[in-house]
Short mmCIF file of C-alpha atoms and ligand atoms in Angstrom, two decimals:
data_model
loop_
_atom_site.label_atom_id
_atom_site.label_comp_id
_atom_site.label_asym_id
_atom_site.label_seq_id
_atom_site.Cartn_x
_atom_site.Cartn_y
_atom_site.Cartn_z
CA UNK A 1 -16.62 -5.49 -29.97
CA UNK A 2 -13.68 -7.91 -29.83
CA UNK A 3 -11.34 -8.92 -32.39
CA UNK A 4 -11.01 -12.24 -33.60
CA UNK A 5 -7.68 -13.76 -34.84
CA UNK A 6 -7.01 -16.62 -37.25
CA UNK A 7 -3.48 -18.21 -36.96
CA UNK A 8 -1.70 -21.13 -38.44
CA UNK A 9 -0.94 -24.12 -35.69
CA UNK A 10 1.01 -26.02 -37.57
CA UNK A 11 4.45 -24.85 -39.44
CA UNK A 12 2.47 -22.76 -42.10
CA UNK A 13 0.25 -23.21 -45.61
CA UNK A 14 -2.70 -24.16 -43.36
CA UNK A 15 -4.94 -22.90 -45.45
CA UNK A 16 -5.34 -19.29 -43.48
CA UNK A 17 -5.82 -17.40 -46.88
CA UNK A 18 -8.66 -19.61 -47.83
CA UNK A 19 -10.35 -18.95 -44.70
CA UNK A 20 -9.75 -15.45 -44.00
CA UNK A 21 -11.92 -15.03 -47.39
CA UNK A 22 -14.44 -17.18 -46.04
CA UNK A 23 -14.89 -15.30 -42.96
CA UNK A 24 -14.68 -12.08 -44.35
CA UNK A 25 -18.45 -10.95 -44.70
CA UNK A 26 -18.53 -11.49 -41.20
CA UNK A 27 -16.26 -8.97 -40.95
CA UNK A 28 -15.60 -4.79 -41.57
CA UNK A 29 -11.78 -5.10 -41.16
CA UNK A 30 -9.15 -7.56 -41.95
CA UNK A 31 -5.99 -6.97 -40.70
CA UNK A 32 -2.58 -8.63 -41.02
CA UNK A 33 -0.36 -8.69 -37.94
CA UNK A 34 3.01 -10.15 -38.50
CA UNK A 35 5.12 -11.45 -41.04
CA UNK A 36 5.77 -10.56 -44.49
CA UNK A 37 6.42 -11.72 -47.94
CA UNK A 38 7.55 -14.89 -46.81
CA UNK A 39 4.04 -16.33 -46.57
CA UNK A 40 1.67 -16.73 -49.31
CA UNK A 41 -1.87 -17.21 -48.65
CA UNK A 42 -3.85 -19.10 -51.67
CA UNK A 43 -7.52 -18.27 -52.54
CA UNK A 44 -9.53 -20.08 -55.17
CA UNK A 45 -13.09 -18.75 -56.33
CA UNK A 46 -14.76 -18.66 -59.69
CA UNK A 47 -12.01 -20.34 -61.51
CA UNK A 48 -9.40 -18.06 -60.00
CA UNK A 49 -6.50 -18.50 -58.00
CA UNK A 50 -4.61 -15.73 -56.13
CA UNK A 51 -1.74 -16.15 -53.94
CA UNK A 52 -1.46 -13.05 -51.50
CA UNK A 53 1.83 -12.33 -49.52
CA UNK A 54 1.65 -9.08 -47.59
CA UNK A 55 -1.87 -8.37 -48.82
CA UNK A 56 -4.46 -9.78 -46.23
CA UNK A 57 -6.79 -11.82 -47.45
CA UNK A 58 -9.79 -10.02 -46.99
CA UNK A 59 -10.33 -7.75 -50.30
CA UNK A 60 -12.28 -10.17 -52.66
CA UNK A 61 -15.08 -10.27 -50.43
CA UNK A 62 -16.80 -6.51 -51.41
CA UNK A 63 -15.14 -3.20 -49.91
CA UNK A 64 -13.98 -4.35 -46.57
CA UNK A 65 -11.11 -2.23 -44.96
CA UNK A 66 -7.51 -4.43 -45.38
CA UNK A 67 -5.05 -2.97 -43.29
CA UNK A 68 -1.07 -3.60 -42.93
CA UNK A 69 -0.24 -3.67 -39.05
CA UNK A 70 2.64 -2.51 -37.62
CA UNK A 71 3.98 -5.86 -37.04
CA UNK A 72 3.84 -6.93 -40.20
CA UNK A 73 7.96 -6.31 -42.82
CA UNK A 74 6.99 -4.83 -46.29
CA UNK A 75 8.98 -5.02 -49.43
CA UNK A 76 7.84 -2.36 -51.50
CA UNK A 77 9.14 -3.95 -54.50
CA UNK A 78 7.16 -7.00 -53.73
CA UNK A 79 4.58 -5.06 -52.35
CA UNK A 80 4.10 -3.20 -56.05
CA UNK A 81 4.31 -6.40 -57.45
CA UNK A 82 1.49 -7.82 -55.73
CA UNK A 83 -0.89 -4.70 -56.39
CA UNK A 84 0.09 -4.59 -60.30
CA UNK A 85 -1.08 -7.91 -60.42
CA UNK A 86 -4.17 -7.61 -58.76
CA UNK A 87 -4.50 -4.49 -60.57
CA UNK A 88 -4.01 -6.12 -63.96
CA UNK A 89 -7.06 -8.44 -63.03
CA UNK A 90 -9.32 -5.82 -62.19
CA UNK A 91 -8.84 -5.11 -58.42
CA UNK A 92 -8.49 -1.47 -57.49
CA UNK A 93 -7.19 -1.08 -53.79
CA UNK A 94 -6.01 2.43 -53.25
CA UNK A 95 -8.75 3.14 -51.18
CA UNK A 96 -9.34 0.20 -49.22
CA UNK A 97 -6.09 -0.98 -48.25
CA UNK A 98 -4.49 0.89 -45.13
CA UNK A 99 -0.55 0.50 -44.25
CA UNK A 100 0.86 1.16 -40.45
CA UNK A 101 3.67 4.23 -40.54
CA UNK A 102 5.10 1.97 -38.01
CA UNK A 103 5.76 -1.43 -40.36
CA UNK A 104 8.89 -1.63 -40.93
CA UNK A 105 10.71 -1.76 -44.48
CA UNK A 106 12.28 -4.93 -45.96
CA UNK A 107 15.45 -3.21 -47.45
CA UNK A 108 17.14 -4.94 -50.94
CA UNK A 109 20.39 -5.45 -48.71
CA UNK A 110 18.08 -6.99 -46.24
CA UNK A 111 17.02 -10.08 -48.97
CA UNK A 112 20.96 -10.15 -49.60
CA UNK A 113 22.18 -10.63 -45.95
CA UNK A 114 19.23 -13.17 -45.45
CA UNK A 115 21.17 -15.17 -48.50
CA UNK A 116 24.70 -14.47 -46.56
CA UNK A 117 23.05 -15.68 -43.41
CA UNK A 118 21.84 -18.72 -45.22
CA UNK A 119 25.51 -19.63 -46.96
CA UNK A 120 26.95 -19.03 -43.56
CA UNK A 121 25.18 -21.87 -41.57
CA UNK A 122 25.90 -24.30 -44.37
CA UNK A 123 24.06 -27.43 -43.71
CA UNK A 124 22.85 -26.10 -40.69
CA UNK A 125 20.82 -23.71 -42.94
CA UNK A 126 17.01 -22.61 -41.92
CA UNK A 127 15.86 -22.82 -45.07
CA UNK A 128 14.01 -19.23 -45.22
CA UNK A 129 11.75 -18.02 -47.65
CA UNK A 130 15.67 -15.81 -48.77
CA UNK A 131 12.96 -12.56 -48.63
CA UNK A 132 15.43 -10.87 -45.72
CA UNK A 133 12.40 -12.09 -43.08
CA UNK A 134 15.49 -12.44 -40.45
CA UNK A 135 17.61 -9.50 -41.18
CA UNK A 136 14.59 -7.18 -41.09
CA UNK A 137 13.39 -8.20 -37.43
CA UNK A 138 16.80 -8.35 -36.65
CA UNK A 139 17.29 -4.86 -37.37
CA UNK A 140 14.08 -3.88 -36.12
CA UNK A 141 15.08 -4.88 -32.54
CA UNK A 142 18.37 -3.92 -32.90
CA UNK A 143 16.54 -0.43 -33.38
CA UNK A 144 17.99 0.12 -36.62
CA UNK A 145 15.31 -0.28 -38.55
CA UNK A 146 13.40 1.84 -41.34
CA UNK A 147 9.88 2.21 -41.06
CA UNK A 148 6.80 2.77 -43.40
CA UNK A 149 6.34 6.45 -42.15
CA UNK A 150 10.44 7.20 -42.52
CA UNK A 151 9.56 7.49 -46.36
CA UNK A 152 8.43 11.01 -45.53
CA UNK A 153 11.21 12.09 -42.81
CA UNK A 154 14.62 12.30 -44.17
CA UNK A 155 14.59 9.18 -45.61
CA UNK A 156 17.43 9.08 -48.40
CA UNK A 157 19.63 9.27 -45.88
CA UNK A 158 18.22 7.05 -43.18
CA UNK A 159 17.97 4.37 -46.60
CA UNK A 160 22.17 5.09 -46.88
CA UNK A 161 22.90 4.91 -43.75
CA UNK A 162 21.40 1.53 -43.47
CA UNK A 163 22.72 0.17 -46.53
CA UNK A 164 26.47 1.56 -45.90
CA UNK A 165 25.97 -0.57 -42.68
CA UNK A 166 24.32 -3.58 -44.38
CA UNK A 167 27.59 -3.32 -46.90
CA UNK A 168 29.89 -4.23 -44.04
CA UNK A 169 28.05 -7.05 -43.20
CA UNK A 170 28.06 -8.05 -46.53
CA UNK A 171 31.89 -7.39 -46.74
CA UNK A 172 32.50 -8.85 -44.14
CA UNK A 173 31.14 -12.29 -45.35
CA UNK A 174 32.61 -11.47 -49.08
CA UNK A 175 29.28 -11.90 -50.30
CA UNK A 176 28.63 -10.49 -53.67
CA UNK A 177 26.09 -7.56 -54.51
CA UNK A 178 26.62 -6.91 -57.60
CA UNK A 179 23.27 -6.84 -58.19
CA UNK A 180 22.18 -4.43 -55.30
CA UNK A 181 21.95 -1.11 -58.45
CA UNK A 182 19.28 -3.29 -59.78
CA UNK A 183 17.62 -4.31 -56.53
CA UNK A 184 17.16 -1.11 -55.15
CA UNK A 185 15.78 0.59 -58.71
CA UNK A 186 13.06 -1.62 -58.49
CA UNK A 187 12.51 -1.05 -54.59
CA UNK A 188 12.05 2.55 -54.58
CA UNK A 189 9.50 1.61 -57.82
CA UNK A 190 7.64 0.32 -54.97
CA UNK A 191 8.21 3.27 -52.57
CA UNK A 192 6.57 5.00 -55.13
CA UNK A 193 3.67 2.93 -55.23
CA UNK A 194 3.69 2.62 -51.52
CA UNK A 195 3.10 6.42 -51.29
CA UNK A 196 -0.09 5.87 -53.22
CA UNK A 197 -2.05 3.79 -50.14
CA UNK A 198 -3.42 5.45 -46.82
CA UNK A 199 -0.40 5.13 -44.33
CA UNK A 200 -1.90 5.11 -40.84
CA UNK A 201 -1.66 5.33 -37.35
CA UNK A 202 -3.19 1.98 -37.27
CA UNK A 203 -3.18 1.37 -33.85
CA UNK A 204 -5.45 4.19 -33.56
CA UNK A 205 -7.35 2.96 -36.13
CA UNK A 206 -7.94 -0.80 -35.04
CA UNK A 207 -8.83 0.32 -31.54
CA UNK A 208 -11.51 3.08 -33.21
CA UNK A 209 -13.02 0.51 -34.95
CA UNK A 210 -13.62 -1.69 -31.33
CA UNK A 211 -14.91 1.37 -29.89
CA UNK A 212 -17.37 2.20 -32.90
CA UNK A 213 -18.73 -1.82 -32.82
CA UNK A 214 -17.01 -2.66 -36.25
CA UNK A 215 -15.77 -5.95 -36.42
CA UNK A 216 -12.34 -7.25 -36.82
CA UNK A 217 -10.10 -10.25 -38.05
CA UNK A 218 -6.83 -10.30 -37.79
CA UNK A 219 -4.87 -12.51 -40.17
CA UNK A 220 -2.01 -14.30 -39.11
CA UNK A 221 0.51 -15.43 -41.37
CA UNK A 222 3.33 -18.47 -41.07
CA UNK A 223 2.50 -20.95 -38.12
CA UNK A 224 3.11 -21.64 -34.09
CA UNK A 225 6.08 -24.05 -34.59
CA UNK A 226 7.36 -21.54 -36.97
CA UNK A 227 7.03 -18.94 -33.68
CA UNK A 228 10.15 -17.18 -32.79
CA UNK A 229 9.37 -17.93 -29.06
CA UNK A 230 7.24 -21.48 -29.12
CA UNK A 231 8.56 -22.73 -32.32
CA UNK A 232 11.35 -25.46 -32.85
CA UNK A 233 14.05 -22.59 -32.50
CA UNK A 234 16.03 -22.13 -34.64
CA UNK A 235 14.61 -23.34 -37.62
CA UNK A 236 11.65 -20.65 -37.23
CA UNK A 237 10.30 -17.30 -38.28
CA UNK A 238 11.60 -14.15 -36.92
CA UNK A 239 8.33 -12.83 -35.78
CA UNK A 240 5.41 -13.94 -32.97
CA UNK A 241 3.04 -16.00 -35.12
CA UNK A 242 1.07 -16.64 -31.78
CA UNK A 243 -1.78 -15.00 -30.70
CA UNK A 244 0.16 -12.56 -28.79
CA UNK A 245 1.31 -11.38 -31.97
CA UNK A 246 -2.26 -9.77 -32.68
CA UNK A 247 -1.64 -7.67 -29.37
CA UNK A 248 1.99 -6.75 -30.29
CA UNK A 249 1.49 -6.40 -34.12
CA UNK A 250 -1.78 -4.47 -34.04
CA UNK A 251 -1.44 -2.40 -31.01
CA UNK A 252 -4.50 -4.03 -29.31
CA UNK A 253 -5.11 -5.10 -25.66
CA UNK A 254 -5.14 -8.91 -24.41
CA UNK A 255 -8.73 -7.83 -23.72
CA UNK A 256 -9.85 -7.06 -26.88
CA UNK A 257 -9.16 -10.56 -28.37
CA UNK A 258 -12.30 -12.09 -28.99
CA UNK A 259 -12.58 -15.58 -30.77
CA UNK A 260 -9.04 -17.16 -31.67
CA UNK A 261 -9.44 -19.18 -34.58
CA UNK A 262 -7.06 -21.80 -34.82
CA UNK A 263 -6.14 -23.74 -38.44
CA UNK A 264 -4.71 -27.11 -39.15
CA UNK A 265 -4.30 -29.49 -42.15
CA UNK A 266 -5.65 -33.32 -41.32
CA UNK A 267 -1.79 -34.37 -41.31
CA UNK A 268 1.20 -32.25 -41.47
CA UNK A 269 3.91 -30.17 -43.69
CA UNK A 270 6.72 -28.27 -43.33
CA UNK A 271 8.93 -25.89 -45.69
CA UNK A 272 12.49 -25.75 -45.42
CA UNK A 273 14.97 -27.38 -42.87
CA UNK A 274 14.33 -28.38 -38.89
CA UNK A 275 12.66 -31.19 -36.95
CA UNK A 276 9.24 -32.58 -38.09
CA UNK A 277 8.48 -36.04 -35.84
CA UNK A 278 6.08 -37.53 -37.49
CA UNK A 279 7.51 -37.13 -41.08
CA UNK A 280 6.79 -39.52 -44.01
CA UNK A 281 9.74 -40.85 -45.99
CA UNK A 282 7.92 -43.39 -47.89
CA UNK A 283 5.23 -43.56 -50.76
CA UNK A 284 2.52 -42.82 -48.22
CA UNK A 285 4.28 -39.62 -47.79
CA UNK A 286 4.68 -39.11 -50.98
CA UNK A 287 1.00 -39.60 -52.16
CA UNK A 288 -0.12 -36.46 -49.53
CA UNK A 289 2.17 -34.29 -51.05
CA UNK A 290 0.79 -35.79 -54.50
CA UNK A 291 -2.93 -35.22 -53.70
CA UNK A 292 -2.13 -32.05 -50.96
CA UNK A 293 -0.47 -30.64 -53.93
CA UNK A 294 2.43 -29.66 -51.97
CA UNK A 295 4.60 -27.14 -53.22
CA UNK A 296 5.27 -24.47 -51.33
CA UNK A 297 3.16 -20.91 -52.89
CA UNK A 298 5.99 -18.76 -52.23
CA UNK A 299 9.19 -21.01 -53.31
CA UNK A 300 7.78 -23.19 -55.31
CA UNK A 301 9.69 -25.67 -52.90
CA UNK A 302 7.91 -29.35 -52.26
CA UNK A 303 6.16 -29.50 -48.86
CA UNK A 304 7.41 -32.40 -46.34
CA UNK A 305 4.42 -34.46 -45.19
CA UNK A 306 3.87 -36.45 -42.49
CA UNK A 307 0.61 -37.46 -40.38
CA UNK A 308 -1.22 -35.46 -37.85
CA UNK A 309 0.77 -34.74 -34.70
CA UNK A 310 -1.45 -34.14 -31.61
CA UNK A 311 1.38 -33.58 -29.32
CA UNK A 312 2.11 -30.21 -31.30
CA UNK A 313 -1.49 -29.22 -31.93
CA UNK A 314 -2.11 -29.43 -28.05
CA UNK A 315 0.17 -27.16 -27.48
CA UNK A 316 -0.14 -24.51 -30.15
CA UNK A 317 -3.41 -24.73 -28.79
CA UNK A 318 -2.45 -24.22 -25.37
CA UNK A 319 -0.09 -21.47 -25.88
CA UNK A 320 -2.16 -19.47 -28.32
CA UNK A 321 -5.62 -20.06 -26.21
CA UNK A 322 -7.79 -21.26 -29.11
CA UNK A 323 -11.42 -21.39 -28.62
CA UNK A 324 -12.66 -22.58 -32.24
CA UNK A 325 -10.63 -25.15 -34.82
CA UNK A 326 -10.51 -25.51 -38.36
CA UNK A 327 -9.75 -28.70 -40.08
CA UNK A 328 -8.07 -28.47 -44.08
CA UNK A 329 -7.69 -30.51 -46.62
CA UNK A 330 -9.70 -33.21 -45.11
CA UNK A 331 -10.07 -34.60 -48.91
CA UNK A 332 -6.28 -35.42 -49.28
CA UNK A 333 -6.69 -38.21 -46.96
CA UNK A 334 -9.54 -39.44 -48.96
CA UNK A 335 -8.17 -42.51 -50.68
CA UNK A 336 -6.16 -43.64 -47.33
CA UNK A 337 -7.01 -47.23 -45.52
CA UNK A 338 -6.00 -45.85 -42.60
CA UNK A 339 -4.97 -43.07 -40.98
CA UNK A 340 -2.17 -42.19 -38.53
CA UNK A 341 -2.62 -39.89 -35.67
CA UNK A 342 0.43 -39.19 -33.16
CA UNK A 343 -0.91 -38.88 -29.55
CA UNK A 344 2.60 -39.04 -27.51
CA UNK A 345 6.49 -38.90 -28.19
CA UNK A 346 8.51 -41.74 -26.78
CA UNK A 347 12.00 -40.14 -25.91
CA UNK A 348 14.75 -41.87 -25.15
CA UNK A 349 12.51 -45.01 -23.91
CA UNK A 350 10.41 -42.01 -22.11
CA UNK A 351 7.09 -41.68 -23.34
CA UNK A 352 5.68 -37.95 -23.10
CA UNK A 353 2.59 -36.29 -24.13
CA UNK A 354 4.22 -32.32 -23.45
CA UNK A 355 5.90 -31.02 -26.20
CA UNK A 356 9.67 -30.99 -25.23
CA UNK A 357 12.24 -28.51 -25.21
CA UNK A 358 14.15 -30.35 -27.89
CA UNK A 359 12.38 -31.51 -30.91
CA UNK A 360 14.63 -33.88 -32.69
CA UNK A 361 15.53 -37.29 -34.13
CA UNK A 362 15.21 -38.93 -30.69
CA UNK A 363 11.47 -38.79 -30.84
CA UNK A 364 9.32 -41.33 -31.90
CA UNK A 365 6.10 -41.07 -32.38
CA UNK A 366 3.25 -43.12 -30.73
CA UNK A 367 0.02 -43.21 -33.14
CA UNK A 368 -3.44 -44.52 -32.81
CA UNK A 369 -4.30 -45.57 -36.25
CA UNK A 370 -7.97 -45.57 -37.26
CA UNK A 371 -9.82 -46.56 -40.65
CA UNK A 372 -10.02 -44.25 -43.46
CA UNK A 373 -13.32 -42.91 -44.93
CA UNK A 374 -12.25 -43.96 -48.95
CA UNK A 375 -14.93 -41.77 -49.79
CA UNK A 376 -14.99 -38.76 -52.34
CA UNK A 377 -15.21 -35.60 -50.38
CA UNK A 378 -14.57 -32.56 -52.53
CA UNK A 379 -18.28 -31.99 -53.26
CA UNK A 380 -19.58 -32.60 -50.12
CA UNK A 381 -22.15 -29.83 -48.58
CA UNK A 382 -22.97 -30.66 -45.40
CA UNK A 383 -21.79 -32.58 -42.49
CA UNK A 384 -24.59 -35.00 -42.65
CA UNK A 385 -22.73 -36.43 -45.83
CA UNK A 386 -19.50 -37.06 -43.69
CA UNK A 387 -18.60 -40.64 -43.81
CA UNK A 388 -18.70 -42.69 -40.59
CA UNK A 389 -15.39 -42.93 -40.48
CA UNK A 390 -14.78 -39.28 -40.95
CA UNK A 391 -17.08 -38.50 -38.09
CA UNK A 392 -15.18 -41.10 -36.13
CA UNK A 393 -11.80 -39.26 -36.82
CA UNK A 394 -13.38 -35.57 -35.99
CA UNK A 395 -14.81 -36.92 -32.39
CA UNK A 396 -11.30 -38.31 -32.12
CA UNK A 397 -9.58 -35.43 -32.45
CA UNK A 398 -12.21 -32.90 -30.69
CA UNK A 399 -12.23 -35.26 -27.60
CA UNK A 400 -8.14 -35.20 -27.41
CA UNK A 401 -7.94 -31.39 -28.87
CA UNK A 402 -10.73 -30.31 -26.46
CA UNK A 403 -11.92 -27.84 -28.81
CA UNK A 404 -14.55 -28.19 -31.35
CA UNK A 405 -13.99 -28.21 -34.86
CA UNK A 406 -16.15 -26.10 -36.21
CA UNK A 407 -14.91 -25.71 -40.25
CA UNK A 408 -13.90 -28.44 -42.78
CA UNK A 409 -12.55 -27.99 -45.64
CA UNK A 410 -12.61 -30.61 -48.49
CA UNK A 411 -11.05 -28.75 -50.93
CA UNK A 412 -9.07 -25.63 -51.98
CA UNK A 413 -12.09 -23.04 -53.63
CA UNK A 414 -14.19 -21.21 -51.27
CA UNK A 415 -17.46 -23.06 -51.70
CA UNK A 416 -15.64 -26.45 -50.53
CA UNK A 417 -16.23 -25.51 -47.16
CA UNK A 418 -18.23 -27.13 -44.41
CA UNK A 419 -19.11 -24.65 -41.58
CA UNK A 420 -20.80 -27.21 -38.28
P1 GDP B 501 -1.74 -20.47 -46.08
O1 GDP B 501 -0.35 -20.01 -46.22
O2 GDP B 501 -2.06 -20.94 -44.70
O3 GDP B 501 -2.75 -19.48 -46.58
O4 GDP B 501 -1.86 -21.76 -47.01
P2 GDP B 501 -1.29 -21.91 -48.52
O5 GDP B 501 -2.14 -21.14 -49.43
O6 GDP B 501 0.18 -21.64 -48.56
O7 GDP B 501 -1.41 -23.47 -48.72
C1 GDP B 501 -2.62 -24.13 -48.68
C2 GDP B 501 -2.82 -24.83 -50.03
O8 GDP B 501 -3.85 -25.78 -49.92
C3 GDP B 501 -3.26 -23.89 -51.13
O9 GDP B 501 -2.76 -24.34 -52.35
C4 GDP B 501 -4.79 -24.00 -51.08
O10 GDP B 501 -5.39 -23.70 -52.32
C5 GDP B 501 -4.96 -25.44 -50.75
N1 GDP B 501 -6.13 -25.77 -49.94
C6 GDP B 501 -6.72 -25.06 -48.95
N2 GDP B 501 -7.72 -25.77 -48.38
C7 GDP B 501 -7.76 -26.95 -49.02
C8 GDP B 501 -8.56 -28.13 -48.87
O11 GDP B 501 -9.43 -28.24 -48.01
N3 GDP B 501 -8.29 -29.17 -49.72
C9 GDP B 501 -7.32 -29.11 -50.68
N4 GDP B 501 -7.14 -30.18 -51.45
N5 GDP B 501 -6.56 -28.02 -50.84
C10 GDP B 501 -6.76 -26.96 -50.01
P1 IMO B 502 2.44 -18.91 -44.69
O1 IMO B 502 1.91 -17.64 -44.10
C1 IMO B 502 5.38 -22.13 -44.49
C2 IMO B 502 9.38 -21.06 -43.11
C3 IMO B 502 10.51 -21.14 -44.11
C4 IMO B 502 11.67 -21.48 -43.19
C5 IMO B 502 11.35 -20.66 -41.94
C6 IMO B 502 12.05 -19.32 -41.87
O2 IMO B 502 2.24 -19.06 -46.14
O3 IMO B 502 1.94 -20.07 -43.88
P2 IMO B 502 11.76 -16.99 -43.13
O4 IMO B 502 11.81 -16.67 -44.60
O5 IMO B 502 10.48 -16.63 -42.47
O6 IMO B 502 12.95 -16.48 -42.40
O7 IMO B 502 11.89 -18.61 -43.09
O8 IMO B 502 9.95 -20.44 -41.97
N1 IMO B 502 8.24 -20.22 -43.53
C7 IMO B 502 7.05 -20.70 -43.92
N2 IMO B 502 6.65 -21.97 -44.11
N3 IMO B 502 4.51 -21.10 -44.65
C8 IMO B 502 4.89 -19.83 -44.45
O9 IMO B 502 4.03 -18.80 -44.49
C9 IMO B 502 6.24 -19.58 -44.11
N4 IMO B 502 6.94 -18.46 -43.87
C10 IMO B 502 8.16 -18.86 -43.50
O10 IMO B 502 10.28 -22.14 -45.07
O11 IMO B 502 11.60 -22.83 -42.84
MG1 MG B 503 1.36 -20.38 -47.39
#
């Protein structure tokens, strides 16, 4: 048995939460692998709406194992958060959601040096999620970090030794934290409640569950441009969003990666600052975000739109190995004439179809345009209702993408989606 993963190819809020719950009866584990609070994974069923942020996405779909890898940053106080909530709606997860001893903790003085970092850099700012994402990894590489299973080894004093160092830092940039007292009475609230879940060896686990036939789908979070590694560095995550990721943040071979499911929106968005080439300014631009309903599920922060960049998507694809896509939010292009795809970059008079080294103002984009379908698809059921013109787009992009498309979605709840 083989486990599949399901990442973001884009720069995040693909729609990975919506899936994962799709796919979950297929599956007796889901498992997130990197990442942390800074992504938040919508589902929509029955008139509700969750939005998930270190939770995988796999528990509304009957008693399926979750599980926490190792590669994945916690903040308990968000952490408790999240399960109060869920709890307060009638979804019990003591005993089906499993955290790695070896995840490491998001500390309260690890949210304030992610704000330092931010005021720092000025207009040169990343434009994080401000949930200590950076500082975390940072310290987690720097070998200074404080892990799930330290919460039963001496851990008062690993927690001050951290923060007296963290207070430097903070000194340092005369950054205020005044409010650290109230910060950290909340977060060891949630190392309270953390104590309450299974904390695992989960690399043992994952790699029991291959060797017993029991299938498993690992949940990415954030996207491939947002990689640490592949992404437009800087302005990206501090973890591997790639595929790798699964091997790194799971503790699973290369061999053991079955299916790699890979998710992207019909045109574009990005979150926070860095380059974005084919990004709408004008009131077509502003009519995606309208209909896309793009506000970021975290910050609350509007979504930049622009139109469907094949440059990027062929290499996300490339570098993460995809062997199945998904296409979302097909019905927020609905009511467009026509439709803009970007096949190449010209550079500098240069036309290229590689994604470069540096992403930035000097590209433009080259696009193919092609008609719209101007054709209701939310209710859709089938692919034999697609438009023509919808059909005409999907060949398009599986005969450039050279991978089929093998989900649509055409709409946010989990029945408004078209499996081919
Ligand atoms: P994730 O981070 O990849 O899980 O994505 P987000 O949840 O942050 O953002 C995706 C947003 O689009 C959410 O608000 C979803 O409810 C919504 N959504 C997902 N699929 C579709 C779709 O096919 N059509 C529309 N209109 N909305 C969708
Ligand atoms: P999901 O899983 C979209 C972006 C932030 C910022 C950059 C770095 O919901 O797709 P960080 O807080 O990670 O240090 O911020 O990455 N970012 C996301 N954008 N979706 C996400 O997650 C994101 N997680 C981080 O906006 O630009
Ligand atoms: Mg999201």
């Amino acid at each position: 048995m083989k486990v599949d993963v399901l990442l973001g190819l884009q720069w995040g809020d693909e729609g990975k939460g919506k899936i994962v719950d799709v796919l979950t009866p297929n599956y007796k584990v889901v498992a997130r692998f990197q990442g942390g609070p800074n992504a938040g994974h919508t589902l929509e069923f029955e008139n509700q709406k969750y939005v998930l942020r270190s939770i995988p996405s796999g528990i509304f779909q009957g008693g399926k194992i979750n599980l926490i890898g190792n590669g994945v940053v916690i903040d308990p106080a968000l952490f408790k958060g999240e399960i109060d909530a869920l709890e307060a709606s009638g979804h019990n997860l003591t005993d089906r959601l499993y955290i790695s001893k070896k995840a490491h903790l998001i500390m309260p003085t690890h949210r304030l040096l992610d704000s330092a970092s931010e005021v720092a850099k000025g207009d040169d700012k990343i434009g994080t999620t401000g949930k200590g994402i950076g500082p975390v990894y940072t310290d987690k590489i720097s070998r200074n970090g404080l892990r799930v299973g330290d919460i039963f080894h001496n851990f008062e004093e690993k927690y001050q030794q951290a923060t007296k160092r963290h207070k430097k830092m903070l000194d340092n940039c005369n950054f205020n934290y005044d409010n650290l007292a109230e910060l950290e009475e909340e977060w060891f609230e949630g190392v309270e409640k953390l104590k309450t879940f299974k904390m695992i060896d989960s690399e043992q686990f994952v790699n029991d569950q291959i060797k017993q036939e029991n299938s498993v789908l690992a949940e990415g979070a954030q996207g491939s441009l947002l990689d640490i590694d592949f992404g437009t560095y800087p302005f990206v995550t501090s973890s591997n969003t790639v595929c790798a990721g699964a091997c790194t943040g799971l503790g699973i071979s290369p061999h053991s990666i079955g299916e790699v499911f890979g998710i992207f929106k019909a045109y574009v968005t990005r979150v926070g600052s860095g380059p974005f080439p084919t990004e709408l300014f004008d009131e077509v631009g502003k009519k995606m975000a309208v209909k896309g309903n793009e506000f970021g599920s975290v910050t609350g922060r509007p979504r930049r739109c622009g139109w469907i960049d094949l440059v990027a998507l062929k290499y996300t694809i490339m570098v993460n190995g995809v062997t199945q896509l998904i296409m979302m939010k097909s019905d927020v292009l609905d009511e467009f004439e026509t439709i803009k795809l970007c096949v190449a970059y010209n550079i500098n008079g240069e036309r290229t179809a590689t994604f470069p080294f540096e992403v930035n103002e000097d590209i433009t984009p080259e696009y193919v345009e092609m008609a719209g379908w101007q054709e209701d698809m939310t209710k859709m059921q089938s692919e034999n209702e697609f438009p023509e013109e919808f059909n005409a787009f999907l060949s398009f992009l599986e005969e450039e993408l050279e991978v089929p498309i093998k989900i649509v979605s055409v709409g946010p709840d989990r029945a408004q989606t078209i499996i081919r």
